[in-house]
Amino acid sequence: MKIMLVVGSLGGGGAERVAATLVNAWADRGDDVTLVSTFSGRGDCFYEISSRVRVMYLADLVRSTSTGALNAWRRFIALRRLIRMTCADVVVSFLAHVNIAVIAASRGTGIPVIACEHTNPIAAPRGRFQRFMARRLYPRADVLAVLTAGIVDPLRKEIPALRNVAVLPNPVDADVLRFWKMPGAPGSRKRVLAAGRLHPIKQFDVLIDAFATLANEFPDWDLYIWGEGPTRDALARQIGTLKLGGRVFLPGMTRELWAEMAKADIYALTSRFEGLPMAMMEAMAIGLPCVAFDCPSGPRELTRDGRDGVLVDRRDVGGLAAAFRELFSSEHLRGELGRKAAVSVRERFSTAVILARWDRLYARVGAIRGRYESGSRHHLP
């Protein structure tokens, strides 16, 4: 099967990580895969891409130094030409701005489009123009795939004409499964780990405040927040004000996050909202106990309503500190939660399980003929 997957960039974000996992898995099983980056020029991919995947950069095809509407139009025309030239059996797109461009550029080609939302489109802040275009174009995709069932009804209220919605979670990269939480040496320092873009939506300032309330009570614990972004300076000032310079660290980006997770003792998520948080899923797969705000959406689905992790009301900073205190105090509890998390995530979100769901979706939209095909390509459960 010929698959084209279109993303905005090939940087270090969560959607880009999922894109790398999927294209590598499809190529490994023999599919003809093209990965297209629409908003960046040629350069190194943050995540490893198989040599069997054809990687193309739309900016290089346009070769224009213009900006604004003219450049956007040239990229749109180049994208449409590329879709026609590739003759894919299906085009898959990630994230709202790319989804809108791909749905519009594919009109009249006869190639089915599966547009994927990787955030919570209701909770995520969006401009008026993007909301307008999503309402107009999302119903024209063959399928709009979302990460969790909790997004479906609110999305249909936002876009009444939307009919073809499928729930399709992200897979855990097979390479993650090589890592396991490493037992700490007796008397060694312990780590809380968080990861993501340093952005107000992630509320890492709240995480630092919660940790600060316990720092004196648990002097052998540290906090590591991996990532880069616009709030780095503010977070660094906060750490200095709280006199936690030797306890809270902002080490930046890393290509070895899974190895860092294996050295940690707890994973923390304090976001205002999520789609299906990849870093938290990977931490659980590695065997870390997780403490997360019960935000829309993702943590509740990953932890199976709190059975495989600790959920805290998203506005309850005191509750977050209390959850940390309980886990800091009990190595046994940390081990039990971590083991349950690893079994649950590895069973539900393995690459093989999620690829099978993709194949059923491909059959439904007419991209492949197989044993899963039944009924109309425009009718999804």
Short mmCIF file of N, CA and C in Angstrom, two decimals, residues 110-262:
data_model
loop_
_atom_site.label_atom_id
_atom_site.label_comp_id
_atom_site.label_asym_id
_atom_site.label_seq_id
_atom_site.Cartn_x
_atom_site.Cartn_y
_atom_site.Cartn_z
N GLY A 110 -9.64 12.04 -5.70
CA GLY A 110 -10.14 10.69 -5.49
C GLY A 110 -9.35 9.89 -4.47
N ILE A 111 -8.36 10.53 -3.84
CA ILE A 111 -7.54 9.85 -2.83
C ILE A 111 -8.16 10.08 -1.46
N PRO A 112 -8.45 9.02 -0.71
CA PRO A 112 -9.06 9.21 0.61
C PRO A 112 -8.10 9.90 1.57
N VAL A 113 -8.68 10.73 2.44
CA VAL A 113 -7.90 11.50 3.42
C VAL A 113 -8.35 11.11 4.83
N ILE A 114 -7.39 10.78 5.67
CA ILE A 114 -7.64 10.57 7.09
C ILE A 114 -6.93 11.70 7.83
N ALA A 115 -7.70 12.63 8.37
CA ALA A 115 -7.15 13.77 9.11
C ALA A 115 -7.13 13.43 10.59
N CYS A 116 -6.02 13.70 11.25
CA CYS A 116 -5.85 13.29 12.65
C CYS A 116 -5.67 14.50 13.56
N GLU A 117 -6.52 14.59 14.58
CA GLU A 117 -6.38 15.61 15.61
C GLU A 117 -5.52 15.05 16.74
N HIS A 118 -4.43 15.73 17.06
CA HIS A 118 -3.54 15.24 18.12
C HIS A 118 -3.60 16.08 19.37
N THR A 119 -4.54 17.01 19.44
CA THR A 119 -4.81 17.73 20.68
C THR A 119 -6.30 17.62 20.95
N ASN A 120 -6.73 18.19 22.05
CA ASN A 120 -8.17 18.29 22.31
C ASN A 120 -8.67 19.52 21.58
N PRO A 121 -9.39 19.37 20.47
CA PRO A 121 -9.75 20.53 19.65
C PRO A 121 -10.75 21.46 20.31
N ILE A 122 -11.40 21.02 21.36
CA ILE A 122 -12.34 21.88 22.07
C ILE A 122 -11.61 22.72 23.11
N ALA A 123 -10.70 22.10 23.87
CA ALA A 123 -9.99 22.82 24.92
C ALA A 123 -8.85 23.66 24.39
N ALA A 124 -8.23 23.23 23.28
CA ALA A 124 -7.06 23.93 22.76
C ALA A 124 -7.45 25.30 22.19
N PRO A 125 -6.68 26.33 22.51
CA PRO A 125 -6.98 27.65 21.96
C PRO A 125 -6.71 27.70 20.46
N ARG A 126 -7.69 28.21 19.70
CA ARG A 126 -7.53 28.31 18.26
C ARG A 126 -8.10 29.64 17.79
N GLY A 127 -7.49 30.15 16.72
CA GLY A 127 -7.97 31.39 16.16
C GLY A 127 -9.31 31.22 15.46
N ARG A 128 -9.97 32.33 15.26
CA ARG A 128 -11.30 32.30 14.64
C ARG A 128 -11.25 31.73 13.23
N PHE A 129 -10.20 32.10 12.47
CA PHE A 129 -10.10 31.62 11.09
C PHE A 129 -9.90 30.12 11.06
N GLN A 130 -9.05 29.58 11.94
CA GLN A 130 -8.82 28.14 11.95
C GLN A 130 -10.08 27.38 12.34
N ARG A 131 -10.83 27.89 13.30
CA ARG A 131 -12.09 27.24 13.68
C ARG A 131 -13.08 27.26 12.51
N PHE A 132 -13.12 28.38 11.81
CA PHE A 132 -14.03 28.49 10.65
C PHE A 132 -13.65 27.47 9.58
N MET A 133 -12.36 27.38 9.27
CA MET A 133 -11.91 26.45 8.23
C MET A 133 -12.13 25.00 8.66
N ALA A 134 -11.94 24.70 9.94
CA ALA A 134 -12.18 23.34 10.41
C ALA A 134 -13.65 22.97 10.27
N ARG A 135 -14.53 23.91 10.60
CA ARG A 135 -15.97 23.62 10.46
C ARG A 135 -16.34 23.38 9.01
N ARG A 136 -15.69 24.09 8.10
CA ARG A 136 -16.00 23.93 6.68
C ARG A 136 -15.39 22.66 6.08
N LEU A 137 -14.15 22.34 6.47
CA LEU A 137 -13.41 21.30 5.76
C LEU A 137 -13.37 19.95 6.47
N TYR A 138 -13.41 19.91 7.78
CA TYR A 138 -13.32 18.62 8.46
C TYR A 138 -14.40 17.63 8.00
N PRO A 139 -15.64 18.07 7.77
CA PRO A 139 -16.64 17.10 7.29
C PRO A 139 -16.31 16.52 5.92
N ARG A 140 -15.39 17.13 5.17
CA ARG A 140 -15.04 16.64 3.84
C ARG A 140 -13.93 15.60 3.87
N ALA A 141 -13.29 15.41 5.01
CA ALA A 141 -12.32 14.32 5.13
C ALA A 141 -13.07 12.99 5.12
N ASP A 142 -12.44 11.96 4.58
CA ASP A 142 -13.07 10.64 4.62
C ASP A 142 -13.25 10.17 6.05
N VAL A 143 -12.27 10.47 6.89
CA VAL A 143 -12.35 10.18 8.32
C VAL A 143 -11.60 11.27 9.08
N LEU A 144 -12.17 11.70 10.20
CA LEU A 144 -11.42 12.51 11.15
C LEU A 144 -11.11 11.60 12.34
N ALA A 145 -9.84 11.36 12.58
CA ALA A 145 -9.42 10.48 13.67
C ALA A 145 -9.05 11.32 14.89
N VAL A 146 -9.58 10.93 16.04
CA VAL A 146 -9.26 11.60 17.31
C VAL A 146 -8.65 10.57 18.25
N LEU A 147 -8.00 11.05 19.30
CA LEU A 147 -7.20 10.16 20.14
C LEU A 147 -7.99 9.47 21.23
N THR A 148 -9.08 10.09 21.69
CA THR A 148 -9.85 9.50 22.79
C THR A 148 -11.34 9.63 22.52
N ALA A 149 -12.12 8.73 23.12
CA ALA A 149 -13.57 8.74 22.93
C ALA A 149 -14.21 9.98 23.54
N GLY A 150 -13.58 10.55 24.57
CA GLY A 150 -14.14 11.71 25.22
C GLY A 150 -14.17 12.96 24.36
N ILE A 151 -13.44 12.96 23.27
CA ILE A 151 -13.41 14.13 22.38
C ILE A 151 -14.55 14.10 21.38
N VAL A 152 -15.12 12.93 21.09
CA VAL A 152 -16.03 12.77 19.95
C VAL A 152 -17.28 13.63 20.08
N ASP A 153 -18.02 13.52 21.18
CA ASP A 153 -19.28 14.26 21.31
C ASP A 153 -19.07 15.77 21.32
N PRO A 154 -18.11 16.31 22.11
CA PRO A 154 -17.87 17.76 22.05
C PRO A 154 -17.48 18.24 20.65
N LEU A 155 -16.72 17.42 19.93
CA LEU A 155 -16.30 17.81 18.59
C LEU A 155 -17.50 17.86 17.64
N ARG A 156 -18.40 16.90 17.77
CA ARG A 156 -19.59 16.90 16.92
C ARG A 156 -20.51 18.08 17.24
N LYS A 157 -20.51 18.53 18.48
CA LYS A 157 -21.28 19.73 18.81
C LYS A 157 -20.64 20.97 18.19
N GLU A 158 -19.32 20.99 18.18
CA GLU A 158 -18.58 22.11 17.58
C GLU A 158 -18.74 22.13 16.07
N ILE A 159 -18.78 20.94 15.45
CA ILE A 159 -18.89 20.82 13.99
C ILE A 159 -20.08 19.91 13.69
N PRO A 160 -21.30 20.45 13.65
CA PRO A 160 -22.50 19.62 13.50
C PRO A 160 -22.51 18.75 12.24
N ALA A 161 -21.85 19.21 11.17
CA ALA A 161 -21.86 18.44 9.92
C ALA A 161 -20.92 17.24 9.95
N LEU A 162 -20.14 17.11 11.02
CA LEU A 162 -19.16 16.04 11.10
C LEU A 162 -19.84 14.70 11.34
N ARG A 163 -19.53 13.73 10.51
CA ARG A 163 -20.14 12.41 10.64
C ARG A 163 -19.09 11.30 10.80
N ASN A 164 -18.00 11.41 10.08
CA ASN A 164 -17.05 10.30 9.98
C ASN A 164 -15.91 10.47 10.99
N VAL A 165 -16.18 10.14 12.24
CA VAL A 165 -15.19 10.27 13.30
C VAL A 165 -14.79 8.88 13.80
N ALA A 166 -13.51 8.65 13.94
CA ALA A 166 -13.00 7.39 14.48
C ALA A 166 -12.04 7.67 15.62
N VAL A 167 -12.07 6.83 16.64
CA VAL A 167 -11.13 6.94 17.75
C VAL A 167 -9.92 6.07 17.43
N LEU A 168 -8.75 6.69 17.38
CA LEU A 168 -7.53 5.98 16.98
C LEU A 168 -6.37 6.47 17.85
N PRO A 169 -6.06 5.76 18.93
CA PRO A 169 -4.98 6.20 19.82
C PRO A 169 -3.62 6.11 19.15
N ASN A 170 -2.66 6.80 19.75
CA ASN A 170 -1.28 6.69 19.29
C ASN A 170 -0.65 5.38 19.77
N PRO A 171 0.31 4.86 19.02
CA PRO A 171 1.04 3.67 19.48
C PRO A 171 2.25 4.04 20.33
N VAL A 172 2.64 3.12 21.18
CA VAL A 172 3.94 3.24 21.85
C VAL A 172 5.00 2.72 20.90
N ASP A 173 6.03 3.51 20.68
CA ASP A 173 7.12 3.08 19.80
C ASP A 173 7.70 1.76 20.31
N ALA A 174 7.92 0.83 19.39
CA ALA A 174 8.44 -0.49 19.79
C ALA A 174 9.77 -0.38 20.53
N ASP A 175 10.57 0.64 20.20
CA ASP A 175 11.86 0.80 20.86
C ASP A 175 11.71 1.14 22.34
N VAL A 176 10.57 1.78 22.70
CA VAL A 176 10.35 2.10 24.11
C VAL A 176 10.33 0.83 24.96
N LEU A 177 9.82 -0.24 24.38
CA LEU A 177 9.61 -1.47 25.13
C LEU A 177 10.92 -2.15 25.52
N ARG A 178 12.05 -1.63 25.01
CA ARG A 178 13.35 -2.16 25.43
C ARG A 178 13.79 -1.58 26.77
N PHE A 179 13.09 -0.54 27.22
CA PHE A 179 13.50 0.15 28.45
C PHE A 179 12.59 -0.26 29.61
N TRP A 180 13.19 -0.39 30.78
CA TRP A 180 12.45 -0.64 32.01
C TRP A 180 13.00 0.27 33.10
N LYS A 181 12.13 0.67 34.00
CA LYS A 181 12.57 1.48 35.12
C LYS A 181 13.68 0.76 35.89
N MET A 182 14.80 1.46 36.06
CA MET A 182 15.95 0.86 36.73
C MET A 182 15.83 1.02 38.24
N PRO A 183 16.10 -0.03 39.01
CA PRO A 183 16.05 0.12 40.47
C PRO A 183 17.17 1.03 40.95
N GLY A 184 16.84 1.94 41.84
CA GLY A 184 17.85 2.85 42.36
C GLY A 184 18.71 2.17 43.42
N ALA A 185 19.94 2.59 43.50
CA ALA A 185 20.83 2.06 44.53
C ALA A 185 20.37 2.56 45.90
N PRO A 186 20.55 1.75 46.95
CA PRO A 186 20.16 2.20 48.29
C PRO A 186 20.83 3.53 48.64
N GLY A 187 20.01 4.46 49.11
CA GLY A 187 20.53 5.77 49.49
C GLY A 187 20.74 6.74 48.35
N SER A 188 20.45 6.34 47.11
CA SER A 188 20.65 7.24 45.96
C SER A 188 19.53 8.27 45.90
N ARG A 189 19.78 9.35 45.18
CA ARG A 189 18.77 10.39 45.02
C ARG A 189 17.67 9.89 44.10
N LYS A 190 16.47 10.42 44.31
CA LYS A 190 15.31 9.99 43.53
C LYS A 190 14.80 11.15 42.70
N ARG A 191 14.10 10.81 41.60
CA ARG A 191 13.72 11.83 40.63
C ARG A 191 12.23 11.80 40.29
N VAL A 192 11.64 12.98 40.26
CA VAL A 192 10.37 13.18 39.55
C VAL A 192 10.74 13.72 38.18
N LEU A 193 10.14 13.17 37.14
CA LEU A 193 10.44 13.60 35.77
C LEU A 193 9.17 14.11 35.11
N ALA A 194 9.28 15.21 34.39
CA ALA A 194 8.21 15.72 33.53
C ALA A 194 8.85 16.08 32.20
N ALA A 195 8.05 16.09 31.14
CA ALA A 195 8.59 16.39 29.81
C ALA A 195 7.53 17.05 28.96
N GLY A 196 7.96 18.00 28.15
CA GLY A 196 7.04 18.68 27.24
C GLY A 196 7.56 20.06 26.90
N ARG A 197 6.85 20.72 26.02
CA ARG A 197 7.23 22.08 25.65
C ARG A 197 7.07 22.99 26.86
N LEU A 198 8.06 23.84 27.10
CA LEU A 198 7.98 24.78 28.21
C LEU A 198 7.03 25.90 27.80
N HIS A 199 5.76 25.69 28.10
CA HIS A 199 4.67 26.55 27.62
C HIS A 199 3.64 26.66 28.74
N PRO A 200 2.93 27.80 28.83
CA PRO A 200 1.93 27.93 29.91
C PRO A 200 0.92 26.79 29.97
N ILE A 201 0.56 26.20 28.82
CA ILE A 201 -0.42 25.12 28.81
C ILE A 201 0.06 23.94 29.67
N LYS A 202 1.36 23.72 29.74
CA LYS A 202 1.89 22.57 30.50
C LYS A 202 1.93 22.83 32.01
N GLN A 203 1.83 24.08 32.43
CA GLN A 203 1.75 24.45 33.86
C GLN A 203 2.90 23.86 34.68
N PHE A 204 4.10 23.94 34.15
CA PHE A 204 5.25 23.45 34.91
C PHE A 204 5.52 24.32 36.13
N ASP A 205 5.05 25.57 36.11
CA ASP A 205 5.18 26.42 37.29
C ASP A 205 4.39 25.84 38.47
N VAL A 206 3.23 25.26 38.18
CA VAL A 206 2.42 24.62 39.22
C VAL A 206 3.15 23.39 39.76
N LEU A 207 3.77 22.63 38.87
CA LEU A 207 4.53 21.45 39.28
C LEU A 207 5.67 21.85 40.21
N ILE A 208 6.38 22.91 39.86
CA ILE A 208 7.49 23.38 40.69
C ILE A 208 6.99 23.82 42.06
N ASP A 209 5.86 24.54 42.09
CA ASP A 209 5.30 24.97 43.37
C ASP A 209 4.93 23.79 44.25
N ALA A 210 4.30 22.76 43.66
CA ALA A 210 3.92 21.58 44.43
C ALA A 210 5.16 20.87 44.98
N PHE A 211 6.20 20.76 44.14
CA PHE A 211 7.43 20.12 44.59
C PHE A 211 8.08 20.93 45.71
N ALA A 212 8.00 22.26 45.60
CA ALA A 212 8.64 23.12 46.59
C ALA A 212 8.07 22.90 47.99
N THR A 213 6.78 22.60 48.08
CA THR A 213 6.16 22.39 49.39
C THR A 213 6.70 21.14 50.09
N LEU A 214 7.32 20.24 49.33
CA LEU A 214 7.81 18.98 49.88
C LEU A 214 9.34 18.90 49.93
N ALA A 215 10.00 19.91 49.40
CA ALA A 215 11.46 19.83 49.23
C ALA A 215 12.19 19.63 50.55
N ASN A 216 11.79 20.31 51.60
CA ASN A 216 12.47 20.16 52.89
C ASN A 216 12.12 18.83 53.55
N GLU A 217 10.87 18.40 53.37
CA GLU A 217 10.42 17.14 53.99
C GLU A 217 11.09 15.92 53.35
N PHE A 218 11.40 16.03 52.05
CA PHE A 218 12.01 14.91 51.31
C PHE A 218 13.28 15.40 50.62
N PRO A 219 14.35 15.58 51.37
CA PRO A 219 15.57 16.19 50.80
C PRO A 219 16.31 15.32 49.79
N ASP A 220 15.91 14.05 49.66
CA ASP A 220 16.59 13.16 48.71
C ASP A 220 15.88 13.08 47.36
N TRP A 221 14.88 13.95 47.14
CA TRP A 221 14.14 13.95 45.87
C TRP A 221 14.48 15.19 45.06
N ASP A 222 14.58 15.02 43.72
CA ASP A 222 14.81 16.12 42.79
C ASP A 222 13.73 16.10 41.71
N LEU A 223 13.62 17.20 40.98
CA LEU A 223 12.66 17.34 39.88
C LEU A 223 13.40 17.71 38.60
N TYR A 224 13.17 16.93 37.55
CA TYR A 224 13.75 17.20 36.23
C TYR A 224 12.61 17.47 35.25
N ILE A 225 12.66 18.63 34.58
CA ILE A 225 11.66 18.98 33.57
C ILE A 225 12.37 19.10 32.23
N TRP A 226 12.14 18.12 31.35
CA TRP A 226 12.80 18.08 30.04
C TRP A 226 11.97 18.82 29.00
N GLY A 227 12.65 19.62 28.17
CA GLY A 227 11.97 20.33 27.09
C GLY A 227 12.50 21.74 26.95
N GLU A 228 12.03 22.41 25.91
CA GLU A 228 12.37 23.81 25.65
C GLU A 228 11.10 24.57 25.32
N GLY A 229 11.15 25.89 25.44
CA GLY A 229 9.98 26.67 25.09
C GLY A 229 10.01 28.05 25.69
N PRO A 230 8.95 28.82 25.47
CA PRO A 230 8.95 30.25 25.83
C PRO A 230 8.94 30.54 27.32
N THR A 231 8.59 29.59 28.18
CA THR A 231 8.55 29.88 29.62
C THR A 231 9.84 29.48 30.34
N ARG A 232 10.89 29.12 29.59
CA ARG A 232 12.13 28.70 30.25
C ARG A 232 12.64 29.75 31.23
N ASP A 233 12.74 31.01 30.79
CA ASP A 233 13.30 32.05 31.66
C ASP A 233 12.45 32.25 32.91
N ALA A 234 11.12 32.25 32.74
CA ALA A 234 10.23 32.43 33.89
C ALA A 234 10.37 31.27 34.87
N LEU A 235 10.48 30.05 34.35
CA LEU A 235 10.65 28.89 35.22
C LEU A 235 11.99 28.94 35.95
N ALA A 236 13.03 29.37 35.24
CA ALA A 236 14.35 29.49 35.87
C ALA A 236 14.32 30.52 37.00
N ARG A 237 13.61 31.64 36.77
CA ARG A 237 13.48 32.65 37.84
C ARG A 237 12.72 32.08 39.03
N GLN A 238 11.66 31.33 38.75
CA GLN A 238 10.87 30.72 39.82
C GLN A 238 11.73 29.77 40.65
N ILE A 239 12.54 28.97 39.98
CA ILE A 239 13.43 28.04 40.68
C ILE A 239 14.40 28.81 41.58
N GLY A 240 14.93 29.92 41.05
CA GLY A 240 15.84 30.74 41.84
C GLY A 240 15.16 31.37 43.04
N THR A 241 13.96 31.90 42.83
CA THR A 241 13.22 32.54 43.92
C THR A 241 12.93 31.55 45.04
N LEU A 242 12.62 30.30 44.68
CA LEU A 242 12.32 29.27 45.67
C LEU A 242 13.57 28.61 46.25
N LYS A 243 14.75 29.08 45.78
CA LYS A 243 16.03 28.53 46.24
C LYS A 243 16.11 27.01 46.04
N LEU A 244 15.70 26.59 44.84
CA LEU A 244 15.71 25.17 44.50
C LEU A 244 16.70 24.86 43.37
N GLY A 245 17.72 25.70 43.23
CA GLY A 245 18.67 25.54 42.13
C GLY A 245 19.35 24.19 42.09
N GLY A 246 19.55 23.57 43.23
CA GLY A 246 20.19 22.26 43.25
C GLY A 246 19.22 21.10 43.32
N ARG A 247 17.92 21.42 43.18
CA ARG A 247 16.89 20.38 43.32
C ARG A 247 15.97 20.28 42.11
N VAL A 248 15.79 21.38 41.40
CA VAL A 248 14.92 21.40 40.22
C VAL A 248 15.77 21.78 39.01
N PHE A 249 15.67 20.98 37.95
CA PHE A 249 16.56 21.13 36.80
C PHE A 249 15.76 21.26 35.51
N LEU A 250 16.26 22.10 34.60
CA LEU A 250 15.69 22.28 33.26
C LEU A 250 16.76 21.90 32.25
N PRO A 251 16.97 20.61 32.00
CA PRO A 251 18.10 20.18 31.18
C PRO A 251 17.93 20.35 29.68
N GLY A 252 16.74 20.79 29.21
CA GLY A 252 16.54 21.04 27.79
C GLY A 252 16.00 19.84 27.05
N MET A 253 16.27 19.79 25.73
CA MET A 253 15.80 18.70 24.89
C MET A 253 16.78 17.53 24.95
N THR A 254 16.27 16.34 24.69
CA THR A 254 17.12 15.15 24.61
C THR A 254 16.53 14.14 23.64
N ARG A 255 17.41 13.46 22.93
CA ARG A 255 16.99 12.34 22.09
C ARG A 255 16.96 11.03 22.89
N GLU A 256 17.33 11.11 24.15
CA GLU A 256 17.43 9.92 25.00
C GLU A 256 16.41 9.98 26.14
N LEU A 257 15.21 10.48 25.86
CA LEU A 257 14.23 10.67 26.93
C LEU A 257 13.85 9.34 27.59
N TRP A 258 13.77 8.27 26.80
CA TRP A 258 13.37 6.98 27.38
C TRP A 258 14.42 6.50 28.37
N ALA A 259 15.68 6.71 28.07
CA ALA A 259 16.74 6.33 29.01
C ALA A 259 16.65 7.17 30.28
N GLU A 260 16.31 8.46 30.12
CA GLU A 260 16.14 9.32 31.30
C GLU A 260 14.94 8.87 32.13
N MET A 261 13.87 8.46 31.45
CA MET A 261 12.70 7.95 32.18
C MET A 261 13.07 6.72 33.00
N ALA A 262 13.89 5.85 32.42
CA ALA A 262 14.27 4.62 33.12
C ALA A 262 15.06 4.92 34.39
#
